mmCIF file of C-alpha atoms and ligand atoms in Angstrom:
data_model
loop_
_atom_site.group_PDB
_atom_site.id
_atom_site.type_symbol
_atom_site.label_atom_id
_atom_site.label_comp_id
_atom_site.label_asym_id
_atom_site.label_seq_id
_atom_site.Cartn_x
_atom_site.Cartn_y
_atom_site.Cartn_z
ATOM 1 C CA MET A 1336 104.720 269.454 171.887
ATOM 2 C CA SER A 1337 106.570 271.297 168.832
ATOM 3 C CA THR A 1338 109.875 270.596 167.996
ATOM 4 C CA ILE A 1339 110.161 275.069 169.224
ATOM 5 C CA ARG A 1340 111.959 275.440 172.800
ATOM 6 C CA LYS A 1341 113.673 278.583 172.463
ATOM 7 C CA VAL A 1342 111.507 281.405 171.686
ATOM 8 C CA THR A 1343 112.713 285.364 171.122
ATOM 9 C CA VAL A 1344 109.569 288.021 171.515
ATOM 10 C CA VAL A 1345 110.863 291.145 169.972
ATOM 11 C CA GLY A 1346 108.786 294.195 170.916
ATOM 12 C CA THR A 1347 107.733 294.268 174.642
ATOM 13 C CA GLY A 1348 104.944 296.533 174.794
ATOM 14 C CA VAL A 1349 101.157 296.044 175.499
ATOM 15 C CA LEU A 1350 101.504 292.475 173.631
ATOM 16 C CA GLY A 1351 104.831 292.035 173.291
ATOM 17 C CA SER A 1352 105.249 291.272 177.099
ATOM 18 C CA GLN A 1353 101.899 289.290 177.543
ATOM 19 C CA ILE A 1354 103.400 287.170 174.720
ATOM 20 C CA ALA A 1355 106.725 286.554 176.385
ATOM 21 C CA PHE A 1356 105.032 286.280 179.879
ATOM 22 C CA GLN A 1357 102.305 283.384 178.467
ATOM 23 C CA SER A 1358 105.395 281.451 176.607
ATOM 24 C CA ALA A 1359 107.294 281.176 179.895
ATOM 25 C CA TYR A 1360 104.406 280.736 182.160
ATOM 26 C CA SER A 1361 103.370 277.716 179.673
ATOM 27 C CA GLY A 1362 107.225 276.392 180.014
ATOM 28 C CA PHE A 1363 108.999 277.694 177.354
ATOM 29 C CA ASP A 1364 112.612 279.360 177.661
ATOM 30 C CA VAL A 1365 111.676 283.031 176.580
ATOM 31 C CA THR A 1366 114.334 285.876 175.697
ATOM 32 C CA ALA A 1367 112.677 289.181 175.303
ATOM 33 C CA TYR A 1368 114.362 291.860 172.771
ATOM 34 C CA ALA A 1369 113.479 295.697 174.304
ATOM 35 C CA VAL A 1370 115.508 298.347 172.473
ATOM 36 C CA ASN A 1371 116.862 300.120 174.879
ATOM 37 C CA ASP A 1372 117.446 300.140 178.749
ATOM 38 C CA GLN A 1373 114.409 302.782 179.102
ATOM 39 C CA SER A 1374 112.021 300.289 177.215
ATOM 40 C CA ALA A 1375 113.900 297.409 179.449
ATOM 41 C CA GLU A 1376 112.890 299.085 182.742
ATOM 42 C CA GLN A 1377 109.216 298.944 181.570
ATOM 43 C CA ALA A 1378 109.035 295.486 180.617
ATOM 44 C CA SER A 1379 110.350 294.659 183.939
ATOM 45 C CA GLN A 1380 107.223 296.594 185.474
ATOM 46 C CA ARG A 1381 104.943 295.103 182.696
ATOM 47 C CA PHE A 1382 106.075 291.462 183.444
ATOM 48 C CA ALA A 1383 105.400 292.228 187.213
ATOM 49 C CA GLU A 1384 102.515 293.221 187.198
ATOM 50 C CA LEU A 1385 101.653 290.355 184.670
ATOM 51 C CA ALA A 1386 102.455 288.279 187.481
ATOM 52 C CA GLU A 1387 99.928 289.786 189.820
ATOM 53 C CA THR A 1388 97.601 289.984 187.041
ATOM 54 C CA TYR A 1389 97.949 285.584 186.980
ATOM 55 C CA VAL A 1390 97.495 285.465 190.588
ATOM 56 C CA ARG A 1391 94.228 287.021 190.448
ATOM 57 C CA GLU A 1392 92.812 285.795 187.489
ATOM 58 C CA VAL A 1393 94.391 282.549 186.295
ATOM 59 C CA PRO A 1394 93.823 279.581 187.954
ATOM 60 C CA GLY A 1395 96.333 277.623 189.593
ATOM 61 C CA ALA A 1396 98.382 280.523 189.059
ATOM 62 C CA ALA A 1397 99.320 281.082 192.579
ATOM 63 C CA ASP A 1398 101.498 277.804 193.447
ATOM 64 C CA GLY A 1399 104.628 279.877 192.447
ATOM 65 C CA LYS A 1400 104.064 279.035 188.813
ATOM 66 C CA THR A 1401 104.191 283.021 188.132
ATOM 67 C CA ASP A 1402 107.818 282.426 189.698
ATOM 68 C CA ALA A 1403 108.463 279.699 187.783
ATOM 69 C CA ALA A 1404 108.094 281.373 184.385
ATOM 70 C CA ALA A 1405 109.932 285.181 185.929
ATOM 71 C CA ALA A 1406 113.023 282.553 186.010
ATOM 72 C CA ARG A 1407 112.536 281.485 182.628
ATOM 73 C CA LEU A 1408 111.843 284.778 181.210
ATOM 74 C CA HIS A 1409 115.081 286.623 180.528
ATOM 75 C CA LEU A 1410 115.139 290.394 179.102
ATOM 76 C CA SER A 1411 117.947 291.556 176.418
ATOM 77 C CA THR A 1412 118.469 294.571 174.993
ATOM 78 C CA ASP A 1413 121.101 293.183 172.611
ATOM 79 C CA LEU A 1414 119.295 291.960 169.303
ATOM 80 C CA ALA A 1415 121.836 289.964 167.978
ATOM 81 C CA ALA A 1416 122.587 287.838 171.387
ATOM 82 C CA ALA A 1417 118.622 287.548 171.900
ATOM 83 C CA VAL A 1418 118.083 285.683 168.525
ATOM 84 C CA ALA A 1419 120.993 283.798 168.323
ATOM 85 C CA ASP A 1420 119.711 280.598 169.964
ATOM 86 C CA ALA A 1421 116.022 281.127 168.506
ATOM 87 C CA ASP A 1422 113.789 278.629 167.535
ATOM 88 C CA LEU A 1423 110.723 280.844 166.734
ATOM 89 C CA VAL A 1424 110.951 284.604 166.389
ATOM 90 C CA ILE A 1425 107.490 286.770 167.695
ATOM 91 C CA GLU A 1426 107.621 290.203 166.597
ATOM 92 C CA ALA A 1427 105.557 292.719 168.059
ATOM 93 C CA ILE A 1428 106.658 295.789 168.028
ATOM 94 C CA PRO A 1429 105.150 299.095 165.890
ATOM 95 C CA GLU A 1430 102.236 298.826 163.384
ATOM 96 C CA VAL A 1431 104.121 300.798 160.764
ATOM 97 C CA LEU A 1432 105.127 298.753 157.713
ATOM 98 C CA ALA A 1433 108.767 300.448 156.804
ATOM 99 C CA ILE A 1434 109.784 299.816 161.390
ATOM 100 C CA LYS A 1435 108.779 296.266 160.640
ATOM 101 C CA GLN A 1436 110.672 296.128 157.458
ATOM 102 C CA GLU A 1437 113.599 297.052 158.098
ATOM 103 C CA THR A 1438 113.367 295.072 161.653
ATOM 104 C CA TYR A 1439 112.882 291.820 159.848
ATOM 105 C CA ALA A 1440 115.994 293.184 157.677
ATOM 106 C CA ARG A 1441 118.286 292.909 160.743
ATOM 107 C CA LEU A 1442 116.558 289.958 161.846
ATOM 108 C CA ALA A 1443 117.355 287.821 158.462
ATOM 109 C CA GLY A 1444 120.928 288.443 159.237
ATOM 110 C CA LEU A 1445 121.402 287.602 162.705
ATOM 111 C CA ALA A 1446 118.635 284.543 163.142
ATOM 112 C CA PRO A 1447 120.043 280.945 162.615
ATOM 113 C CA ALA A 1448 118.262 279.670 159.054
ATOM 114 C CA ARG A 1449 116.287 277.194 161.240
ATOM 115 C CA THR A 1450 114.646 280.263 162.790
ATOM 116 C CA ILE A 1451 110.717 280.916 162.037
ATOM 117 C CA PHE A 1452 109.839 284.314 162.320
ATOM 118 C CA ALA A 1453 106.037 285.285 163.241
ATOM 119 C CA THR A 1454 104.220 288.685 163.009
ATOM 120 C CA ASN A 1455 101.609 289.643 165.551
ATOM 121 C CA SER A 1456 100.439 292.431 163.623
ATOM 122 C CA SER A 1457 96.841 293.441 163.535
ATOM 123 C CA THR A 1458 96.364 295.124 160.333
ATOM 124 C CA LEU A 1459 99.510 294.512 157.665
ATOM 125 C CA LEU A 1460 99.129 291.531 155.822
ATOM 126 C CA PRO A 1461 102.367 289.218 156.147
ATOM 127 C CA SER A 1462 102.572 289.148 152.035
ATOM 128 C CA ALA A 1463 103.760 292.576 152.806
ATOM 129 C CA ILE A 1464 106.608 291.656 155.236
ATOM 130 C CA LYS A 1465 107.615 288.484 153.565
ATOM 131 C CA GLU A 1466 110.634 289.820 151.450
ATOM 132 C CA ALA A 1467 112.460 291.823 153.861
ATOM 133 C CA THR A 1468 112.139 288.445 156.630
ATOM 134 C CA GLY A 1469 114.599 286.612 153.533
ATOM 135 C CA ARG A 1470 112.668 283.241 154.365
ATOM 136 C CA PRO A 1471 109.554 283.969 152.935
ATOM 137 C CA ASP A 1472 109.172 280.072 153.547
ATOM 138 C CA ARG A 1473 109.776 280.066 157.416
ATOM 139 C CA PHE A 1474 107.389 283.370 158.075
ATOM 140 C CA LEU A 1475 103.801 283.985 158.735
ATOM 141 C CA ALA A 1476 101.434 285.840 160.992
ATOM 142 C CA LEU A 1477 100.861 284.375 164.643
ATOM 143 C CA HIS A 1478 98.007 287.116 165.389
ATOM 144 C CA PHE A 1479 97.125 287.306 169.370
ATOM 145 C CA ALA A 1480 93.940 289.091 171.470
ATOM 146 C CA ASN A 1481 95.219 291.802 173.822
ATOM 147 C CA GLN A 1482 94.944 290.079 177.742
ATOM 148 C CA ILE A 1483 95.861 286.248 176.049
ATOM 149 C CA TRP A 1484 95.731 284.539 179.526
ATOM 150 C CA LYS A 1485 91.614 285.016 179.034
ATOM 151 C CA PHE A 1486 91.291 285.942 175.639
ATOM 152 C CA ASN A 1487 93.252 283.101 174.169
ATOM 153 C CA THR A 1488 92.534 282.845 170.400
ATOM 154 C CA ALA A 1489 95.874 282.443 168.282
ATOM 155 C CA GLU A 1490 94.797 283.191 164.468
ATOM 156 C CA ILE A 1491 97.927 281.564 162.806
ATOM 157 C CA MET A 1492 97.893 282.930 158.931
ATOM 158 C CA GLY A 1493 100.806 282.221 156.412
ATOM 159 C CA THR A 1494 101.134 283.539 152.896
ATOM 160 C CA SER A 1495 101.528 281.281 150.219
ATOM 161 C CA ASP A 1496 105.076 280.832 150.564
ATOM 162 C CA THR A 1497 104.355 279.509 153.922
ATOM 163 C CA ASP A 1498 105.374 275.809 154.505
ATOM 164 C CA PRO A 1499 102.871 274.400 155.523
ATOM 165 C CA ALA A 1500 105.063 272.259 158.470
ATOM 166 C CA VAL A 1501 106.423 275.682 159.174
ATOM 167 C CA PHE A 1502 102.185 276.410 159.994
ATOM 168 C CA ASP A 1503 101.504 273.320 161.495
ATOM 169 C CA ALA A 1504 104.200 273.930 164.052
ATOM 170 C CA LEU A 1505 103.166 277.409 165.086
ATOM 171 C CA VAL A 1506 99.095 275.694 165.257
ATOM 172 C CA GLN A 1507 100.836 273.124 167.342
ATOM 173 C CA PHE A 1508 103.040 276.053 169.515
ATOM 174 C CA ALA A 1509 99.541 278.365 170.004
ATOM 175 C CA ALA A 1510 98.380 275.321 171.607
ATOM 176 C CA ASP A 1511 101.050 274.700 174.097
ATOM 177 C CA ILE A 1512 100.678 278.208 175.227
ATOM 178 C CA GLY A 1513 97.457 277.612 176.449
ATOM 179 C CA MET A 1514 96.103 279.227 173.288
ATOM 180 C CA VAL A 1515 92.891 278.104 171.176
ATOM 181 C CA PRO A 1516 94.906 278.088 167.428
ATOM 182 C CA ILE A 1517 92.829 279.659 164.978
ATOM 183 C CA PRO A 1518 93.882 278.708 161.310
ATOM 184 C CA VAL A 1519 92.937 280.998 158.531
ATOM 185 C CA ARG A 1520 93.592 278.930 155.432
ATOM 186 C CA LYS A 1521 94.135 282.629 153.287
ATOM 187 C CA GLU A 1522 95.585 285.606 153.867
ATOM 188 C CA LYS A 1523 92.909 287.795 154.841
ATOM 189 C CA ALA A 1524 93.201 291.442 156.380
ATOM 190 C CA GLY A 1525 91.587 291.190 159.695
ATOM 191 C CA TYR A 1526 92.061 287.609 160.329
ATOM 192 C CA VAL A 1527 88.516 286.213 161.252
ATOM 193 C CA LEU A 1528 87.986 288.290 164.725
ATOM 194 C CA ASN A 1529 88.344 291.529 163.562
ATOM 195 C CA SER A 1530 86.855 290.417 159.803
ATOM 196 C CA LEU A 1531 83.941 289.932 162.246
ATOM 197 C CA LEU A 1532 84.701 292.458 165.049
ATOM 198 C CA VAL A 1533 85.129 295.669 163.105
ATOM 199 C CA PRO A 1534 81.742 295.607 161.169
ATOM 200 C CA LEU A 1535 79.697 294.832 164.519
ATOM 201 C CA LEU A 1536 81.170 297.639 166.230
ATOM 202 C CA ASN A 1537 81.018 300.141 163.734
ATOM 203 C CA ALA A 1538 77.365 299.368 163.506
ATOM 204 C CA ALA A 1539 76.774 299.949 167.134
ATOM 205 C CA ALA A 1540 78.540 303.307 166.712
ATOM 206 C CA GLU A 1541 75.926 303.965 163.867
ATOM 207 C CA LEU A 1542 73.353 303.113 165.597
ATOM 208 C CA ALA A 1543 74.230 305.497 168.604
ATOM 209 C CA GLU A 1544 75.975 308.494 166.776
ATOM 210 C CA GLY A 1545 72.427 308.360 164.876
ATOM 211 C CA GLY A 1546 70.573 308.755 167.763
ATOM 212 C CA TYR A 1547 68.514 305.197 166.821
ATOM 213 C CA ALA A 1548 69.275 303.776 170.455
ATOM 214 C CA ASP A 1549 71.845 304.242 173.449
ATOM 215 C CA PRO A 1550 74.428 301.972 173.866
ATOM 216 C CA HIS A 1551 73.167 300.651 176.813
ATOM 217 C CA ASP A 1552 70.135 299.201 174.840
ATOM 218 C CA VAL A 1553 72.048 298.303 172.100
ATOM 219 C CA ASP A 1554 74.212 296.517 174.345
ATOM 220 C CA LYS A 1555 71.288 294.863 176.265
ATOM 221 C CA VAL A 1556 69.625 293.421 172.794
ATOM 222 C CA TRP A 1557 73.091 292.086 171.357
ATOM 223 C CA ARG A 1558 73.722 289.919 174.994
ATOM 224 C CA ILE A 1559 69.749 289.104 175.672
ATOM 225 C CA ALA A 1560 69.252 287.911 171.751
ATOM 226 C CA THR A 1561 72.113 286.423 171.167
ATOM 227 C CA GLY A 1562 73.374 285.287 174.542
ATOM 228 C CA ALA A 1563 76.515 287.156 174.058
ATOM 229 C CA PRO A 1564 78.177 287.693 177.143
ATOM 230 C CA MET A 1565 78.940 291.212 176.446
ATOM 231 C CA GLY A 1566 77.576 294.154 173.983
ATOM 232 C CA PRO A 1567 79.570 296.419 171.646
ATOM 233 C CA PHE A 1568 80.160 299.038 173.504
ATOM 234 C CA GLN A 1569 81.153 296.870 176.331
ATOM 235 C CA ILE A 1570 83.763 295.530 173.986
ATOM 236 C CA TYR A 1571 84.938 299.392 173.328
ATOM 237 C CA ASP A 1572 85.499 299.934 176.474
ATOM 238 C CA ILE A 1573 88.132 296.527 177.001
ATOM 239 C CA ILE A 1574 89.916 297.533 173.744
ATOM 240 C CA GLY A 1575 90.099 301.281 174.641
ATOM 241 C CA LEU A 1576 88.430 304.008 172.672
ATOM 242 C CA ASN A 1577 91.574 305.422 171.439
ATOM 243 C CA THR A 1578 92.609 302.215 169.059
ATOM 244 C CA PRO A 1579 89.025 302.580 167.328
ATOM 245 C CA TYR A 1580 89.120 305.938 167.006
ATOM 246 C CA ASN A 1581 92.419 305.929 165.474
ATOM 247 C CA ILE A 1582 91.386 303.398 162.615
ATOM 248 C CA LEU A 1583 87.835 305.145 161.923
ATOM 249 C CA SER A 1584 89.767 308.660 161.384
ATOM 250 C CA GLN A 1585 91.464 307.319 158.591
ATOM 251 C CA GLY A 1586 88.078 305.586 156.994
ATOM 252 C CA GLY A 1587 85.965 307.696 154.443
ATOM 253 C CA GLU A 1588 83.145 309.634 155.462
ATOM 254 C CA ARG A 1589 81.503 307.429 157.259
ATOM 255 C CA GLU A 1590 84.343 306.341 159.377
ATOM 256 C CA ARG A 1591 85.479 309.784 160.113
ATOM 257 C CA ARG A 1592 82.075 311.034 161.075
ATOM 258 C CA LEU A 1593 81.907 308.099 163.715
ATOM 259 C CA ALA A 1594 85.148 308.890 164.795
ATOM 260 C CA ASN A 1595 84.425 312.688 165.527
ATOM 261 C CA TRP A 1596 81.022 311.184 167.888
ATOM 262 C CA LEU A 1597 83.300 308.900 169.928
ATOM 263 C CA LYS A 1598 85.960 311.914 170.154
ATOM 264 C CA GLU A 1599 83.392 314.381 171.005
ATOM 265 C CA ASN A 1600 81.347 312.591 173.579
ATOM 266 C CA TYR A 1601 84.037 310.250 174.821
ATOM 267 C CA LEU A 1602 87.750 310.699 174.849
ATOM 268 C CA ASP A 1603 87.711 314.515 174.982
ATOM 269 C CA GLN A 1604 85.922 314.319 178.215
ATOM 270 C CA GLY A 1605 89.034 311.277 179.400
ATOM 271 C CA LYS A 1606 86.196 308.520 178.804
ATOM 272 C CA LEU A 1607 88.890 305.786 176.993
ATOM 273 C CA GLY A 1608 87.220 302.999 178.662
ATOM 274 C CA VAL A 1609 88.648 300.374 181.165
ATOM 275 C CA ALA A 1610 91.885 301.706 181.238
ATOM 276 C CA SER A 1611 90.598 305.514 182.135
ATOM 277 C CA GLY A 1612 88.157 304.464 184.414
ATOM 278 C CA GLU A 1613 85.115 305.327 181.948
ATOM 279 C CA GLY A 1614 84.027 305.326 178.450
ATOM 280 C CA PHE A 1615 80.238 303.808 177.968
ATOM 281 C CA TYR A 1616 80.556 302.102 181.456
ATOM 282 C CA LYS A 1617 82.198 303.783 185.028
ATOM 283 C CA TYR A 1618 84.584 300.968 186.228
ATOM 284 C CA GLU A 1619 85.988 300.603 189.907
ATOM 285 C CA LYS A 1620 89.816 301.892 189.809
HETATM 286 P P1 NAD B 1069 102.788 298.998 171.921
HETATM 287 O O1 NAD B 1069 103.110 300.086 171.396
HETATM 288 O O2 NAD B 1069 102.266 298.518 173.210
HETATM 289 O O3 NAD B 1069 104.463 298.013 171.804
HETATM 290 C C1 NAD B 1069 105.261 298.504 170.736
HETATM 291 C C2 NAD B 1069 106.899 297.876 171.337
HETATM 292 O O4 NAD B 1069 107.977 297.890 170.026
HETATM 293 C C3 NAD B 1069 107.595 299.035 172.198
HETATM 294 O O5 NAD B 1069 107.577 298.388 173.369
HETATM 295 C C4 NAD B 1069 108.622 299.730 172.005
HETATM 296 O O6 NAD B 1069 109.973 299.937 172.650
HETATM 297 C C5 NAD B 1069 109.205 298.426 170.792
HETATM 298 N N1 NAD B 1069 109.451 298.815 169.922
HETATM 299 C C6 NAD B 1069 109.580 300.063 169.106
HETATM 300 N N2 NAD B 1069 110.875 300.155 167.950
HETATM 301 C C7 NAD B 1069 110.791 298.990 167.961
HETATM 302 C C8 NAD B 1069 112.120 298.118 167.197
HETATM 303 N N3 NAD B 1069 112.477 299.021 165.874
HETATM 304 N N4 NAD B 1069 112.551 297.194 167.260
HETATM 305 C C9 NAD B 1069 112.106 296.456 168.329
HETATM 306 N N5 NAD B 1069 110.625 297.245 169.270
HETATM 307 C C10 NAD B 1069 110.817 298.479 168.860
HETATM 308 O O7 NAD B 1069 102.260 298.177 170.761
HETATM 309 P P2 NAD B 1069 101.144 296.789 171.073
HETATM 310 O O8 NAD B 1069 99.802 297.540 171.168
HETATM 311 O O9 NAD B 1069 102.265 295.973 171.903
HETATM 312 O O10 NAD B 1069 101.587 296.304 169.327
HETATM 313 C C11 NAD B 1069 102.385 295.648 168.722
HETATM 314 C C12 NAD B 1069 101.946 294.890 167.537
HETATM 315 O O11 NAD B 1069 101.151 294.048 168.299
HETATM 316 C C13 NAD B 1069 101.653 295.769 166.655
HETATM 317 O O12 NAD B 1069 101.932 294.975 165.182
HETATM 318 C C14 NAD B 1069 99.676 295.589 166.688
HETATM 319 O O13 NAD B 1069 99.197 295.718 165.664
HETATM 320 C C15 NAD B 1069 99.681 293.837 167.061
HETATM 321 N N6 NAD B 1069 98.703 293.677 168.103
HETATM 322 C C16 NAD B 1069 98.142 294.785 168.846
HETATM 323 C C17 NAD B 1069 97.002 293.958 170.244
HETATM 324 C C18 NAD B 1069 96.124 295.102 171.038
HETATM 325 O O14 NAD B 1069 95.295 295.340 171.554
HETATM 326 N N7 NAD B 1069 97.580 296.239 171.451
HETATM 327 C C19 NAD B 1069 96.415 293.035 170.310
HETATM 328 C C20 NAD B 1069 97.151 292.635 169.031
HETATM 329 C C21 NAD B 1069 97.987 292.466 167.705
#
């Protein structure tokens, strides 16, 4: 076990709520910071839904373990109180550099000197944020995948300033909360996962948009010929088509063409993926 005991998660949206719940489920004392009362209300709802999901999907979770997790999980709307005794702060707030920098600048003045700060950012490099933390040696990225109770990788990526002991402590912490730690040895946009996944998803969209092969056939060849359990369009449906659409629309000509194809054929018809009941495939609600 690492020296980390008390964990504070800043941000209680999709990922923040999952990270907080999984950490509490794994035995840590967790405070989840929500920006306001409405956000705290939504967070309670998310935790209740996660408890139900764990009972359904996580082996052994039915034996009162989710109740124990809930008892170790505290919500707060007071940032100073939430981080006053934190060994580790995991930040999962919107993917906007200015909001992150502003939040870290506040955290820098509120958290004890010993506290490690970790960002769950998917696309921002930690070096773009590190100065705002006031403690670049105790700051790094800890990147989870959505639905962390089953897609349980945690990519750990520091900057050139990150203390190797802090990096190692986070590798250990990731393992302690049931993740498979993936150390990323140098800063890399997209970490390992998205460096592989984004080109795959774009190539799949290009095949379908160009009329070369239907989405279901693209998936079929990927599954059968590589032994992978899912094809790229099944992955699109799980991610939700909005996220790739938003990323593609900010790209060059090729990416914007693919974004438009997603919009006209799927988004405009309410086909957003698993969450809406239909994307490239249909799902039972
Ligand atoms: P989200 O929009 O669901 O949640 C963001 C949360 O931050 C909300 O609870 C919001 O109330 C809160 N918030 C807004 N401003 C804040 C502030 N100033 N201080 C504190 N909290 C504030 O977003 P998300 O999908 O959970 O993403 C959060 C982070 O996790 C992003 O950096 C994203 O790149 C990363 N991430 C997301 C996914 C994913 O699949 N959604 C996967 C891996 C990493």
